[in-house]
């Protein structure tokens, strides 16, 4: 179908995806992309975890196998949480330089900013120390400088989100939680896809997405985590996926999986 025959909504979504890819390329791909999808590639798959913050339970409902996936840029929320814990320990606010990295890292998914903060928190070992305090049990930091290859599960992402959005016990203080929530609520419009598709237009949302083309296969990891409001309830939602032939296929898979998990 030509662009001239697409609906305004379809054209807007296509433009948003192109803008997201352009934004990724503008700060440098995490790792170089490689060849086209091999003919014997396994089909893409996804896992979703959902927790109703206004319900009675505190265990997320898992849809699919709760196995480990590459985080890509959703790890930036975890990096910021680790940075804030370190600042809390030192009994100080974030510096202007730290805020100058944290805000574009979350709002625009700026990779250069993430590189700087990944080094500051101590890379994988610093992330592990923070995650022990945050109650994450199945997340392992990427090797060396490769924060995008951190591995995590959907249920661990809900644990991280609870530290940010729930009012229960957490190592993050109220000011730190509020700061992360604020940045996740100001993600640039072209990156407002994924779990935000659940609430519909105009719904309150706070999210962080991640996308990464693997250099070994050419396939895409596409993830989305955050809080959405549906019919007066606040839900924490994490959808992790891999094996998509393109970023747009991955976004469609994530949004379809999120809707099915909420059905």
Short mmCIF file of C-alpha atoms in Angstrom, two decimals:
data_model
loop_
_atom_site.label_atom_id
_atom_site.label_comp_id
_atom_site.label_asym_id
_atom_site.label_seq_id
_atom_site.Cartn_x
_atom_site.Cartn_y
_atom_site.Cartn_z
CA UNK A 1 0.00 0.00 0.00
CA UNK A 2 1.45 3.38 -0.95
CA UNK A 3 1.85 6.08 1.69
CA UNK A 4 -0.73 8.20 -0.13
CA UNK A 5 -3.41 5.60 0.57
CA UNK A 6 -2.58 5.07 4.22
CA UNK A 7 -4.80 6.41 6.94
CA UNK A 8 -3.50 9.40 8.97
CA UNK A 9 -2.99 7.06 11.97
CA UNK A 10 -0.96 4.62 9.90
CA UNK A 11 1.18 7.41 8.46
CA UNK A 12 1.77 8.81 11.95
CA UNK A 13 2.82 5.44 13.34
CA UNK A 14 5.15 4.78 10.41
CA UNK A 15 6.70 8.21 10.90
CA UNK A 16 7.19 7.56 14.60
CA UNK A 17 8.99 4.29 13.94
CA UNK A 18 11.26 5.92 11.37
CA UNK A 19 12.02 8.69 13.84
CA UNK A 20 12.87 6.14 16.53
CA UNK A 21 15.29 4.35 14.22
CA UNK A 22 16.80 7.69 13.21
CA UNK A 23 17.22 8.64 16.86
CA UNK A 24 19.04 5.39 17.53
CA UNK A 25 21.34 5.89 14.56
CA UNK A 26 22.03 9.52 15.50
CA UNK A 27 23.68 8.54 18.76
CA UNK A 28 25.34 5.46 17.32
CA UNK A 29 23.99 1.94 17.24
CA UNK A 30 24.92 -0.05 20.32
CA UNK A 31 26.56 -2.75 18.25
CA UNK A 32 26.90 -2.94 14.47
CA UNK A 33 24.06 -4.58 12.55
CA UNK A 34 24.85 -7.50 10.33
CA UNK A 35 23.51 -9.56 7.53
CA UNK A 36 19.93 -10.26 6.59
CA UNK A 37 17.79 -12.74 8.51
CA UNK A 38 19.02 -16.31 7.93
CA UNK A 39 16.47 -18.57 6.24
CA UNK A 40 16.43 -21.04 9.14
CA UNK A 41 15.84 -18.39 11.85
CA UNK A 42 13.47 -19.28 14.67
CA UNK A 43 10.20 -17.32 14.84
CA UNK A 44 10.05 -14.23 17.00
CA UNK A 45 8.65 -14.64 20.47
CA UNK A 46 7.70 -12.49 23.43
CA UNK A 47 6.92 -12.64 27.13
CA UNK A 48 4.68 -10.26 29.07
CA UNK A 49 4.30 -9.66 32.79
CA UNK A 50 1.44 -7.63 34.26
CA UNK A 51 0.80 -6.43 37.80
CA UNK A 52 -2.32 -4.52 38.88
CA UNK A 53 -1.02 -1.98 41.38
CA UNK A 54 -4.56 -1.28 42.56
CA UNK A 55 -5.44 -4.96 42.94
CA UNK A 56 -4.94 -7.22 45.92
CA UNK A 57 -2.06 -9.34 44.64
CA UNK A 58 1.60 -8.52 44.43
CA UNK A 59 2.66 -11.30 42.08
CA UNK A 60 2.64 -10.47 38.37
CA UNK A 61 0.75 -12.56 35.86
CA UNK A 62 3.19 -13.97 33.31
CA UNK A 63 2.17 -14.59 29.70
CA UNK A 64 4.68 -16.83 27.93
CA UNK A 65 7.91 -18.33 29.20
CA UNK A 66 9.66 -16.10 31.74
CA UNK A 67 13.08 -16.59 30.17
CA UNK A 68 15.93 -14.10 29.86
CA UNK A 69 16.07 -11.56 27.03
CA UNK A 70 18.52 -8.81 26.06
CA UNK A 71 17.40 -5.54 27.61
CA UNK A 72 18.55 -3.11 24.92
CA UNK A 73 17.64 0.37 26.20
CA UNK A 74 15.12 -0.58 28.88
CA UNK A 75 18.18 -1.13 31.10
CA UNK A 76 18.50 2.66 31.23
CA UNK A 77 15.85 2.74 33.97
CA UNK A 78 17.96 0.30 35.98
CA UNK A 79 21.11 2.36 35.35
CA UNK A 80 19.35 5.45 36.67
CA UNK A 81 18.08 3.58 39.71
CA UNK A 82 21.64 2.43 40.47
CA UNK A 83 22.94 5.99 40.10
CA UNK A 84 20.29 7.33 42.47
CA UNK A 85 21.05 4.66 45.06
CA UNK A 86 24.71 5.62 44.98
CA UNK A 87 23.79 9.30 45.38
CA UNK A 88 21.48 8.43 48.29
CA UNK A 89 24.30 6.51 49.96
CA UNK A 90 26.51 9.59 49.64
CA UNK A 91 23.65 11.73 51.02
CA UNK A 92 23.73 14.07 48.04
CA UNK A 93 21.51 15.03 45.12
CA UNK A 94 22.50 14.26 41.56
CA UNK A 95 24.97 16.73 40.12
CA UNK A 96 24.09 18.94 37.17
CA UNK A 97 26.27 16.74 34.97
CA UNK A 98 24.52 13.58 36.16
CA UNK A 99 21.10 15.09 35.52
CA UNK A 100 22.37 16.23 32.15
CA UNK A 101 22.98 12.58 31.30
CA UNK A 102 19.98 11.04 33.09
CA UNK A 103 17.32 13.15 31.43
CA UNK A 104 18.23 12.52 27.76
CA UNK A 105 19.03 8.90 28.60
CA UNK A 106 15.43 8.26 29.61
CA UNK A 107 13.48 10.87 27.64
CA UNK A 108 15.29 10.40 24.30
CA UNK A 109 17.06 7.08 24.88
CA UNK A 110 20.42 8.79 24.35
CA UNK A 111 23.13 6.13 24.18
CA UNK A 112 26.07 8.49 24.79
CA UNK A 113 24.44 9.56 28.07
CA UNK A 114 23.91 5.91 29.01
CA UNK A 115 27.57 5.15 28.28
CA UNK A 116 28.63 7.87 30.72
CA UNK A 117 26.33 6.74 33.52
CA UNK A 118 27.10 3.05 32.95
CA UNK A 119 30.74 3.85 33.59
CA UNK A 120 29.86 5.99 36.61
CA UNK A 121 27.84 3.29 38.36
CA UNK A 122 30.62 0.73 37.85
CA UNK A 123 29.20 -1.07 34.81
CA UNK A 124 27.86 -4.59 35.41
CA UNK A 125 29.16 -4.94 38.95
CA UNK A 126 27.57 -1.65 39.98
CA UNK A 127 24.28 -2.69 38.42
CA UNK A 128 24.43 -6.03 40.25
CA UNK A 129 24.98 -4.32 43.60
CA UNK A 130 22.00 -2.03 43.03
CA UNK A 131 19.77 -4.84 41.84
CA UNK A 132 20.48 -6.88 44.93
CA UNK A 133 19.06 -4.02 46.99
CA UNK A 134 16.14 -3.58 44.60
CA UNK A 135 15.17 -7.25 44.80
CA UNK A 136 15.95 -8.25 41.23
CA UNK A 137 17.00 -11.87 40.97
CA UNK A 138 17.36 -12.66 37.26
CA UNK A 139 19.14 -9.66 35.73
CA UNK A 140 22.82 -9.78 34.73
CA UNK A 141 24.67 -6.73 33.46
CA UNK A 142 26.13 -6.77 29.97
CA UNK A 143 29.86 -7.45 29.51
CA UNK A 144 32.20 -4.50 29.72
CA UNK A 145 30.74 -1.40 28.09
CA UNK A 146 27.86 -3.30 26.47
CA UNK A 147 25.00 -2.31 28.77
CA UNK A 148 22.47 -3.12 26.03
CA UNK A 149 23.37 -6.80 26.33
CA UNK A 150 22.24 -6.93 29.95
CA UNK A 151 19.96 -9.95 30.33
CA UNK A 152 16.69 -9.80 32.24
CA UNK A 153 13.27 -11.42 32.60
CA UNK A 154 9.80 -9.90 32.42
CA UNK A 155 9.17 -10.71 36.08
CA UNK A 156 12.41 -8.97 37.11
CA UNK A 157 11.35 -5.89 35.17
CA UNK A 158 8.13 -5.82 37.19
CA UNK A 159 10.26 -5.97 40.35
CA UNK A 160 12.20 -2.96 39.10
CA UNK A 161 9.03 -1.08 38.18
CA UNK A 162 7.57 -1.76 41.64
CA UNK A 163 10.59 0.01 43.12
CA UNK A 164 9.68 3.05 41.03
CA UNK A 165 5.87 3.10 41.01
CA UNK A 166 4.70 1.18 44.07
CA UNK A 167 4.53 2.72 47.53
CA UNK A 168 5.83 -0.38 49.30
CA UNK A 169 9.29 -0.86 50.75
CA UNK A 170 12.12 -0.03 48.38
CA UNK A 171 15.72 1.09 48.66
CA UNK A 172 14.85 4.12 46.53
CA UNK A 173 13.61 7.07 48.54
CA UNK A 174 10.54 9.10 47.59
CA UNK A 175 12.56 11.78 45.79
CA UNK A 176 14.41 9.21 43.68
CA UNK A 177 11.20 7.40 42.76
CA UNK A 178 9.54 10.66 41.78
CA UNK A 179 12.50 11.63 39.58
CA UNK A 180 12.43 8.37 37.63
CA UNK A 181 8.65 8.54 37.22
CA UNK A 182 8.91 12.09 35.96
CA UNK A 183 11.45 11.22 33.26
CA UNK A 184 9.53 8.12 32.16
CA UNK A 185 6.46 10.32 31.78
CA UNK A 186 8.30 12.63 29.38
CA UNK A 187 9.55 10.17 26.77
CA UNK A 188 9.59 11.87 23.36
CA UNK A 189 6.44 11.23 21.29
CA UNK A 190 8.18 9.19 18.59
CA UNK A 191 9.16 6.65 21.26
CA UNK A 192 5.71 6.43 22.84
CA UNK A 193 4.88 2.97 21.55
CA UNK A 194 4.82 -0.45 23.16
CA UNK A 195 3.02 -0.81 26.48
CA UNK A 196 1.46 2.62 25.96
CA UNK A 197 -0.76 1.01 23.28
CA UNK A 198 -2.78 -0.58 26.10
CA UNK A 199 -4.22 2.60 27.54
CA UNK A 200 -5.17 4.23 24.24
CA UNK A 201 -4.82 7.85 23.20
CA UNK A 202 -4.75 10.30 26.08
CA UNK A 203 -4.21 7.70 28.80
CA UNK A 204 -1.63 8.47 31.49
CA UNK A 205 1.55 6.54 30.88
CA UNK A 206 5.17 6.32 31.89
CA UNK A 207 7.43 4.02 29.95
CA UNK A 208 10.85 3.13 28.58
CA UNK A 209 11.38 1.22 25.36
CA UNK A 210 14.38 -0.57 23.95
CA UNK A 211 15.34 -1.81 20.49
CA UNK A 212 18.50 -3.45 19.23
CA UNK A 213 19.46 -5.25 16.04
CA UNK A 214 21.81 -8.14 16.81
CA UNK A 215 24.97 -8.27 14.73
CA UNK A 216 25.06 -12.07 14.71
CA UNK A 217 21.65 -12.61 13.09
CA UNK A 218 20.30 -9.27 11.91
CA UNK A 219 17.21 -9.91 14.06
CA UNK A 220 15.73 -7.39 16.48
CA UNK A 221 15.24 -7.31 20.23
CA UNK A 222 12.32 -4.96 21.00
CA UNK A 223 11.12 -4.33 24.57
CA UNK A 224 8.76 -2.02 26.44
CA UNK A 225 8.21 -1.51 30.16
CA UNK A 226 6.19 0.97 32.19
CA UNK A 227 3.02 1.94 33.98
CA UNK A 228 -0.30 2.44 32.19
CA UNK A 229 -3.74 3.37 33.49
CA UNK A 230 -6.74 1.33 32.33
CA UNK A 231 -10.28 1.79 33.65
CA UNK A 232 -9.10 3.48 36.81
CA UNK A 233 -6.42 0.92 37.64
CA UNK A 234 -2.67 1.38 37.41
CA UNK A 235 -0.85 -1.52 35.80
CA UNK A 236 2.84 -2.28 35.63
CA UNK A 237 3.58 -3.98 32.31
CA UNK A 238 6.78 -5.46 30.90
CA UNK A 239 6.96 -6.98 27.43
CA UNK A 240 10.24 -8.46 26.20
CA UNK A 241 10.76 -9.87 22.71
CA UNK A 242 13.42 -11.10 20.34
CA UNK A 243 13.78 -12.59 16.88
CA UNK A 244 11.80 -10.01 14.89
CA UNK A 245 12.86 -9.43 11.28
CA UNK A 246 12.55 -5.64 11.63
CA UNK A 247 12.03 -3.02 14.29
CA UNK A 248 8.48 -2.38 13.09
CA UNK A 249 7.70 -6.10 13.33
CA UNK A 250 9.07 -6.08 16.87
CA UNK A 251 6.96 -3.09 17.86
CA UNK A 252 3.85 -4.78 16.47
CA UNK A 253 4.70 -7.98 18.37
CA UNK A 254 5.23 -6.08 21.63
CA UNK A 255 1.99 -4.13 21.30
CA UNK A 256 0.00 -7.21 20.32
CA UNK A 257 1.46 -9.16 23.25
CA UNK A 258 0.68 -6.31 25.66
CA UNK A 259 -2.95 -6.13 24.53
CA UNK A 260 -3.38 -9.89 24.81
CA UNK A 261 -1.89 -9.85 28.30
CA UNK A 262 -4.46 -7.27 29.37
CA UNK A 263 -7.44 -8.98 27.71
#
